[in-house]
Coordinates of C-alpha atoms in Angstrom, one line a residue:
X20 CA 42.2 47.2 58.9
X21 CA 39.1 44.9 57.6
X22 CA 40.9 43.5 55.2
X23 CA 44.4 42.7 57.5
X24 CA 41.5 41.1 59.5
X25 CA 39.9 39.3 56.9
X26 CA 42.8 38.0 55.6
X27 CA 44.5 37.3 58.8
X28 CA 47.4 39.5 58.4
X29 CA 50.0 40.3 60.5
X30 CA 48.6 43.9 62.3
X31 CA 45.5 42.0 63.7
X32 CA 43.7 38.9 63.7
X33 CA 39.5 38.5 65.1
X34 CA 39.1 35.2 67.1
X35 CA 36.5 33.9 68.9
X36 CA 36.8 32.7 72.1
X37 CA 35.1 29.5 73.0
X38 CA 34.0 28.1 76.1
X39 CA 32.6 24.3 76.4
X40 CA 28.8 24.6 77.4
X41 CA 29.4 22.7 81.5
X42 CA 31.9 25.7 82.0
X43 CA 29.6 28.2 80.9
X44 CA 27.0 26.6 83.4
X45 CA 29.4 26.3 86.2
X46 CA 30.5 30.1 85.4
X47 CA 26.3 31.2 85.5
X48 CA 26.0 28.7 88.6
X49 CA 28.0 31.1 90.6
X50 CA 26.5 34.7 89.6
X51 CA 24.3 36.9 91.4
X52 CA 20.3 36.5 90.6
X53 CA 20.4 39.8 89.7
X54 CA 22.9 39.6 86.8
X55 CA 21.1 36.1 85.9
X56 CA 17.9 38.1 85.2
X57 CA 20.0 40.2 83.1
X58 CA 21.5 37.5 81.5
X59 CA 18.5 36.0 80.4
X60 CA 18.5 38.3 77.0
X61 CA 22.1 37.1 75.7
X62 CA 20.8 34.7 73.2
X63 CA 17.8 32.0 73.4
X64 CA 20.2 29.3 74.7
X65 CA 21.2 31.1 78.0
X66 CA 17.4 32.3 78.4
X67 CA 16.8 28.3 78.6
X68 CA 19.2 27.5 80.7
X69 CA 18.6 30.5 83.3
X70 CA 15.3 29.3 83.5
X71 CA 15.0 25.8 84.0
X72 CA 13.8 24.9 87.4
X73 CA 17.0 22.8 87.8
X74 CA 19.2 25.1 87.3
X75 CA 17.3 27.4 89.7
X76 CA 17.4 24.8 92.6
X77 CA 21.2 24.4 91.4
X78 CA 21.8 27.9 91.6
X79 CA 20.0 28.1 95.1
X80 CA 22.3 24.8 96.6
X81 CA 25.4 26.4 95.2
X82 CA 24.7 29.5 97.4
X83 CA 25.3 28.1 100.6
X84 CA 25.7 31.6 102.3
X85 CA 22.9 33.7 101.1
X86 CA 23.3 37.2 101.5
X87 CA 20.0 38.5 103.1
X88 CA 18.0 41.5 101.8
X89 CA 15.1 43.1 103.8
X90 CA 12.1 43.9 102.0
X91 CA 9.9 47.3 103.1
X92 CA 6.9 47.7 102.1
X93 CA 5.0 51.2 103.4
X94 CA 1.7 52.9 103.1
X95 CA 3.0 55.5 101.0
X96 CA 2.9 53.1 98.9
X97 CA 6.6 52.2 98.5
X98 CA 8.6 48.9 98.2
X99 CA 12.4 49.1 99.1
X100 CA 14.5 46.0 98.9
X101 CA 17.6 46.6 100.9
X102 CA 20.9 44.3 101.3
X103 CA 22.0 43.5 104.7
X104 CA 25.4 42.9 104.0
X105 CA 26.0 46.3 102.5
X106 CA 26.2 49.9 105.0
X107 CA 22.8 50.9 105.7
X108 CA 24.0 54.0 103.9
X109 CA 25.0 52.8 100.5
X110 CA 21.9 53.5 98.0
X111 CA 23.2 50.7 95.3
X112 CA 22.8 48.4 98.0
X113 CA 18.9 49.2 97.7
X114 CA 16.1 48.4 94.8
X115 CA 12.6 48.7 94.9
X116 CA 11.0 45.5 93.1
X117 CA 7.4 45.9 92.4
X118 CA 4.3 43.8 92.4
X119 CA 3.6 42.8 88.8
X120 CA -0.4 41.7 89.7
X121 CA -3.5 44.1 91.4
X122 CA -4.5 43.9 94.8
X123 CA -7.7 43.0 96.2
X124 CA -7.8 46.1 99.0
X125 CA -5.2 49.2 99.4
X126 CA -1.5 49.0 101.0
X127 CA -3.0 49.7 104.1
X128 CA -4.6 45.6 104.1
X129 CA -1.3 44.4 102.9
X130 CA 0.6 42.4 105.2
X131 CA 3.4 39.9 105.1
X132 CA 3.1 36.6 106.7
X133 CA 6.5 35.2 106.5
X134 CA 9.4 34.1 103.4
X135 CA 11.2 31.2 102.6
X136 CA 13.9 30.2 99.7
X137 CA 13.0 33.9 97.8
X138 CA 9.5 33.4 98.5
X139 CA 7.7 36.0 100.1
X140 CA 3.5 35.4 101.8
X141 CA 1.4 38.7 101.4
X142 CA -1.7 38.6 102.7
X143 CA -4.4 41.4 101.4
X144 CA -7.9 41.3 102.1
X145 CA -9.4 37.8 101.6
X146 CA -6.8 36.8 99.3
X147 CA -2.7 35.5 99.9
X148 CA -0.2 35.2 97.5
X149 CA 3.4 33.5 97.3
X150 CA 5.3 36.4 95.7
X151 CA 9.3 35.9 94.6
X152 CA 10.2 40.0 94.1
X153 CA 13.4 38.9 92.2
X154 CA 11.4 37.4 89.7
X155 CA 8.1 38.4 89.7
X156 CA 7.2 34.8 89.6
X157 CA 3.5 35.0 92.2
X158 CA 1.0 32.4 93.1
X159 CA -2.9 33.1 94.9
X160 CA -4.0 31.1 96.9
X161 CA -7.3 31.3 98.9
X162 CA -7.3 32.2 102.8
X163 CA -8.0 28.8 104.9
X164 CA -11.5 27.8 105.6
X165 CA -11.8 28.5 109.0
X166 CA -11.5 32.1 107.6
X167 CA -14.9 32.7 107.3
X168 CA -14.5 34.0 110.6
X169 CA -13.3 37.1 110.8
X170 CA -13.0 37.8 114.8
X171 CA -10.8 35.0 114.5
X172 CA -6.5 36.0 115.1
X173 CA -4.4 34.8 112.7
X174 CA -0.8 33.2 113.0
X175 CA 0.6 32.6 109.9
X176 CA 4.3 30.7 108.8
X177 CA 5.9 29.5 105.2
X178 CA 8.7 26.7 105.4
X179 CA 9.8 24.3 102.9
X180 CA 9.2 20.4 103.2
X181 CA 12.7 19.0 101.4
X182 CA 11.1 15.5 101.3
X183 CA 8.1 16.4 99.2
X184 CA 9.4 19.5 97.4
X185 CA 6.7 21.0 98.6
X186 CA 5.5 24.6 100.3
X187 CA 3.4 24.9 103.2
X188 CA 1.6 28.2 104.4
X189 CA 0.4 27.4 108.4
X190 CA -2.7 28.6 109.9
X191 CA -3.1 29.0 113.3
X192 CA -5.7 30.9 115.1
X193 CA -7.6 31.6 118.7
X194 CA -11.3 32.6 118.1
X195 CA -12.0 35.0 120.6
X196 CA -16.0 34.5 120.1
X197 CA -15.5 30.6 121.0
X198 CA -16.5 29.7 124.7
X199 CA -14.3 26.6 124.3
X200 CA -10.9 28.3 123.4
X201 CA -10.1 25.8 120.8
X202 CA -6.9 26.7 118.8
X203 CA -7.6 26.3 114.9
X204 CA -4.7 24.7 112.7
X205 CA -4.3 24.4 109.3
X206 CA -1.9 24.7 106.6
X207 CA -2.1 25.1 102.6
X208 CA 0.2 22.2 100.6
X209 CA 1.1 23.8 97.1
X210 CA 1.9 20.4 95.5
X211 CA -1.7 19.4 96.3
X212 CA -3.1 23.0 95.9
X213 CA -5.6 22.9 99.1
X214 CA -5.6 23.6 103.0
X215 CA -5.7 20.7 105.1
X216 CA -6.9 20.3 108.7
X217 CA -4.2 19.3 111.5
X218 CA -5.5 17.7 114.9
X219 CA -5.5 19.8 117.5
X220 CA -3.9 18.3 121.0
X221 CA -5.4 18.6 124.1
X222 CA -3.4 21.2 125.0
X223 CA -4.2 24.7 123.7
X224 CA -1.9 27.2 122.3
X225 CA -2.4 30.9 122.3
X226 CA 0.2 32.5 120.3
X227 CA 1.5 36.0 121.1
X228 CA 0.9 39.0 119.8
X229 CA 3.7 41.8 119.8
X230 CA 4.1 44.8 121.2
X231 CA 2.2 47.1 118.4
X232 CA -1.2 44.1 119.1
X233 CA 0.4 42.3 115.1
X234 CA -0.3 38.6 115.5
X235 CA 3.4 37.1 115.2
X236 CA 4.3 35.9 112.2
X237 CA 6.0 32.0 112.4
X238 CA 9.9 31.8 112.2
X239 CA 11.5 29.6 110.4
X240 CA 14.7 27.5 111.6
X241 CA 16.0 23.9 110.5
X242 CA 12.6 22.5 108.8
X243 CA 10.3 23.8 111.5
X244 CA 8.4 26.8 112.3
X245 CA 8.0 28.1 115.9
X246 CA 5.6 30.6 117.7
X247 CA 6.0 32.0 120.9
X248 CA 2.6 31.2 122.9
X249 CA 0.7 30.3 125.9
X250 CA -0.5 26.8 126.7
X251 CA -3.8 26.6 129.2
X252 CA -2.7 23.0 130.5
X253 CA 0.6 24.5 132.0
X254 CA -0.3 28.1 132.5
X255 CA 2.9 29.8 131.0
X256 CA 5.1 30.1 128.2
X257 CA 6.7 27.6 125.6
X258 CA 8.2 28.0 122.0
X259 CA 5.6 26.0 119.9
X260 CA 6.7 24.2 116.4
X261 CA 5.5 23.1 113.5
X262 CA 7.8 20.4 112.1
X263 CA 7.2 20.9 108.0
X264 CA 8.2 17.2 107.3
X265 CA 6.6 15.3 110.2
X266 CA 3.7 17.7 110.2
X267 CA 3.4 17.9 114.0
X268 CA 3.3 20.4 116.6
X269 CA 6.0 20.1 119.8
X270 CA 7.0 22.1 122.3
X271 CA 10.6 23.8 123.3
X272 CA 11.2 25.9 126.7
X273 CA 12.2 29.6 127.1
X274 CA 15.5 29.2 129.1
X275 CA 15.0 28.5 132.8
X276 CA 16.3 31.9 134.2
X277 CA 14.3 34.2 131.5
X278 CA 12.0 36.4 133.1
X279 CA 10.6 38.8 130.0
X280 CA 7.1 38.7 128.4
X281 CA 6.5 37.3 125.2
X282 CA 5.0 40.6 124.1
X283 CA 8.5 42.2 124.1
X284 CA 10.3 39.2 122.7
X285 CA 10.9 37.5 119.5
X286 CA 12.7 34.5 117.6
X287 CA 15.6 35.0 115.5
X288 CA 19.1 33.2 114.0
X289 CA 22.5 34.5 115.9
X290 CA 25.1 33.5 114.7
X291 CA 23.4 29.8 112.4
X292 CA 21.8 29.4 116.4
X293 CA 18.4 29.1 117.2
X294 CA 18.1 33.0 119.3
X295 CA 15.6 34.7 121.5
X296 CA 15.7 39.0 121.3
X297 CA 14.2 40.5 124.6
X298 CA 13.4 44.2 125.8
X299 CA 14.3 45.2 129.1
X300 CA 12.5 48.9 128.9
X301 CA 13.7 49.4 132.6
X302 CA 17.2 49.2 131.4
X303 CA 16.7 50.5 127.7
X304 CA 18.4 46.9 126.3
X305 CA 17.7 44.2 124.3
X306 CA 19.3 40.7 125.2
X307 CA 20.7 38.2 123.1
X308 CA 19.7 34.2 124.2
X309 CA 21.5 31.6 121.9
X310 CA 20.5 27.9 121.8
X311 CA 24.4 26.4 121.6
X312 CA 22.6 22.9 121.1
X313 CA 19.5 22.2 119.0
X314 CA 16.5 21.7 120.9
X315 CA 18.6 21.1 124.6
X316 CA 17.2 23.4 126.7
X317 CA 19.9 23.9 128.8
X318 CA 22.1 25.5 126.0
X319 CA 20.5 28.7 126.2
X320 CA 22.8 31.2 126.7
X321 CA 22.6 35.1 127.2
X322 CA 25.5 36.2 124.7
X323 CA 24.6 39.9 124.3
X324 CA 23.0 42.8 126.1
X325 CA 22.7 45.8 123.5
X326 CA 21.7 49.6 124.9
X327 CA 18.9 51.3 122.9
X328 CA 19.3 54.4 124.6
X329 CA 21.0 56.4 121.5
X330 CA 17.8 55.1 119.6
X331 CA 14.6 57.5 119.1
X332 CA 12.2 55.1 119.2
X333 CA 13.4 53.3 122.4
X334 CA 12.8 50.0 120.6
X335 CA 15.5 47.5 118.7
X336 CA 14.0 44.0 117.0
X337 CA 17.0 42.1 115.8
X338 CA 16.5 40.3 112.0
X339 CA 19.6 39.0 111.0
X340 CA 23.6 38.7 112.0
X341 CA 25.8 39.6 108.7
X342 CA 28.9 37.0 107.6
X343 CA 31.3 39.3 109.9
X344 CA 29.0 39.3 112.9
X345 CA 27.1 42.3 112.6
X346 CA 23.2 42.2 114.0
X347 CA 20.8 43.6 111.8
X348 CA 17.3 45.1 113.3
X349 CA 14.2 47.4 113.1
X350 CA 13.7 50.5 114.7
X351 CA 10.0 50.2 114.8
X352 CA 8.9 52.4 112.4
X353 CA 10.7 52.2 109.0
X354 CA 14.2 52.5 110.4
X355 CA 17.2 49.6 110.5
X356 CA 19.9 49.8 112.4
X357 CA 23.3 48.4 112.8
X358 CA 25.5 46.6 116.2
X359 CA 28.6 45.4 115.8
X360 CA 29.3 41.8 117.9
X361 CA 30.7 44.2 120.7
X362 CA 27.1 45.8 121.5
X363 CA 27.8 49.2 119.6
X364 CA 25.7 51.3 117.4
X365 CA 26.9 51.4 114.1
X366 CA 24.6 52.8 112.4
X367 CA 21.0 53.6 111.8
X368 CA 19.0 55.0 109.0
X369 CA 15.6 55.6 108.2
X370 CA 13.9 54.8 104.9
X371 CA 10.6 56.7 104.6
X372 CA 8.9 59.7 106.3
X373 CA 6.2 57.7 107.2
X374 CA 4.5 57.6 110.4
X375 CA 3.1 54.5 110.3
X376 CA 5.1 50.9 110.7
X377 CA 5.7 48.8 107.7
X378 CA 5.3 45.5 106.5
X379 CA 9.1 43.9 106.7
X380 CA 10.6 40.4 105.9
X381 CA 14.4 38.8 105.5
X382 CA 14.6 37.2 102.4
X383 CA 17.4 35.5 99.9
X384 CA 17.4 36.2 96.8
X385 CA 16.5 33.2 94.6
X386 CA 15.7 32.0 90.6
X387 CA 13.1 29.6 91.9
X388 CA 9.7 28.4 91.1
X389 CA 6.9 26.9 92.6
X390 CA 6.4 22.8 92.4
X391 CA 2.9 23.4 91.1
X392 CA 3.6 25.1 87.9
X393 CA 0.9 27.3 88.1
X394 CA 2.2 30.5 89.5
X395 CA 2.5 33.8 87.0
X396 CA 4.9 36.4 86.4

C-alpha cells in the first residue's frame, strides 16, 4: 500500500489538503475559546496567531452573542464555572478553572467585585486582581488609597472605556467613622496603572447594601456602571452611574409606582433592557421592571412576577435571560435555578454542600489581554 501511495497508483493516492492562511483565520475567528486554547499546540504558527491581542479583540467582536457562564467560587474551597445556556443538569456544561497565582488571605477573604469582557475583579485581603479564568491571564493591582481605612464600606464596579482601550476598577465608599458623611470616589485606570480621585458633588450617595449586609457590587450596562443608593439632598432612592467614558456620576429614577426597598432589589439585563429584580416576601415573588427606553424613566415596565414558593430558600436573584428567553438566578446559597418567559420553575440545582453563600459573577468567555501588558499567566 506504501508503495501504490508513493508511486501514486491507482488503489490510493495521499494528498494534502490546503487551505489559504485568511480562511484558516476566518475558520479560528469563529471557534469556541475553549477549543482556541486547545488549538494553541497545533504548530508554532497557530500558537501566534491565537494569541495576538488582535486577533483576541477580533475574536471577541465576532461574538456578538456571548454565551454567559457563571463562575462559583466557595469556602470549601471550590471553583465551578458553569454555562448558562446549557440545563442546569448537564455536567459537560460545567469546568472548574483554577487560580494560577497565591492568595494573600484564605477563601474565606476572597470576594468578587464585578467582570467585564472575560475579566473577572477578586478582591482578597489588601490586594485585587483582574483575573480572565479562560486564560489564566491575572493582573494585581493595589486597593485605592482611601483604603487605609478599614471601617470604611466598599462599592466596587469594572467596565470598559472603548475610547481609551482602557479598564477601570470604581471605588466608592461611606465612612461610617466620618461626622461629615462624605462619599469617597475613586477608580483605578489600567492604561495609566494608578487610582485617581473623582470630585464628589454636593449631593451624597449611600449605596445599598443587600439583603445578607454584602456591599453591592456595580452593574454594568451600555458603558456605565450603576448602584442602587440613597442620596441625603433628596431623602430617597435613585439608580446612581458611573459613565466609563465621560467619567461622571448621574442619576436615573426607580419607576414612579415601585414601592420595594433597595435591600431586596437589584440591577440586571432582561431581555438586552436595562431591568430591576424585586422581592415581595409578603407574596413569595420576585418582579420583573424593564426600561423599554434608555434612560426614559417612564419606560419602566413590570413584565414579570415569578413565585418562589417551590424554592427552599424563599429567595430568587435573577443573573441573566438565555437566547430563548429563559431567566437565570441564585438561590442564595450555592444553588441556580431556572424560569421559563412564562414565570415557571424549570429547574433548580444545587452545586456544593456548603452552608455558607458564595462568591458568584456572569461572565463571557474571552482570549483577551489587558492594555498594559503587564499582567501574568
Amino acid at each position: 500500500m506504501r508503495n501504490n501511495i508513493a508511486k501514486g497508483g491507482n488503489s490510493m493516492e495521499m494528498k494534502i489538503l490546503y487551505l489559504p492562511r485568511e480562511l484558516i483565520i476566518q475558520i479560528l475567528l469563529r471557534l469556541p475559546v475553549k477549543s482556541l486554547i486547545r488549538f494553541k499546540c497545533v504548530c508554532k504558527s497557530w500558537f501566534s496567531l491565537i494569541s495576538d491581542p488582535h486577533f483576541a479583540k477580533t475574536h471577541f467582536e465576532l461574538t456578538t452573542a456571548h454565551t454567559h457562564r457563571i463562575v462559583f467560587i466557595t469556602l470549601t474551597p471550590q471553583i465551578r464555572s458553569i454555562d448558562l445556556e446549557a440545563s442546569l443538569n448537564d455536567d459537560s456544561a460545567s469546568t472548574s478553572p483554577k487560580l494560577n497565582f497565591l492568595l494573600p488571605g484564605s477563601y474565606f477573604d476572597l470576594e468578587i467585585k464585578g467582570s467585564c469582557r472575560g475579566f473577572i475583579v477578586l478582591r482578597c485581603s489588601s490586594i485585587i486582581y483582574l483575573w480572565n479564568p479562560s486564560t489564566g491571564v491575572h493582573k494585581q493591582i493595589p486597593l485605592p488609597p482611601f483604603g487605609s481605612n478599614l471601617d470604611a464600606n466598599y462599592f466596587f464596579g469594572f467596565g470598559y472605556d472603548h475610547s481609551k482601550d482602557d479598564y477601570l476598577v470604581v471605588s466608592m465608599c461611606d465612612d461610617p467613622n466620618s461626622s461629615t458623611f462624605l462619599s469617597h470616589f475613586e477608580f483605578f485606570s489600567l492604561r495609566a496603572n494608578t487610582w485617581k480621585e473623582l470630585e464628589c458633588t454636593a449631593s451624597t450617595h449611600f449605596p445599598y447594601m443587600n439583603a445578607c449586609d454584602d456591599p453591592r457590587v456595580g452593574f454594568l450596562f451600555n458603558g456605565a456602571i450603576y448602584w442602587m443608593a440613597y442620596r441625603r439632598n433628596i431623602s430617597g432612592n435613585i439608580i446612581v452611574g458611573f459613565d466609563l467614558m465621560d467619567r461622571k456620576f448621574f442619576d436615573m429614577q426607580f419607576p414612579d409606582d415601585f414601592d420595594h426597598e433597595p435591600t431586596y432589589c437589584g440591577l440586571w439585563v432582561f431581555e438586552e433592557f436595562l431591568s430591576l429584580w424585586a422581592m415581595d416576601y409578603e407574596y413569595d415573588t420576585v418582579e420583573v421592571w424593564v426600561m423599554k427606553e434608555y434612560k426614559v424613566n417612564s419606560s419602566w415596565e413590570k413584565t414579570l412576577v415569578l413565585s418562589i414558593d417551590d424554592i427552599p430558600t424563599q429567595y430568587f436573584s435573577p443573573l441573566s435571560s438565555t437566547k430563548i428567553g429563559d431567566i437565570i438566578g441564585i438561590d442564595g446559597v450555592t444553588g441556580l435555578l431556572k424560569y421559563n418567559d412564562k414565570g415557571q420553575l424549570l429547574e433548580h440545582r444545587s452545586y456544593c454542600n456548603d452552608l455558607y453563600r458564595s462568591e458568584m459573577a456572569l461572565y463571557s468567555e474571552s482570549l483577551l489581554s489587558l492594555p498594559d501588558g503587564n499582567e501574568q499567566v
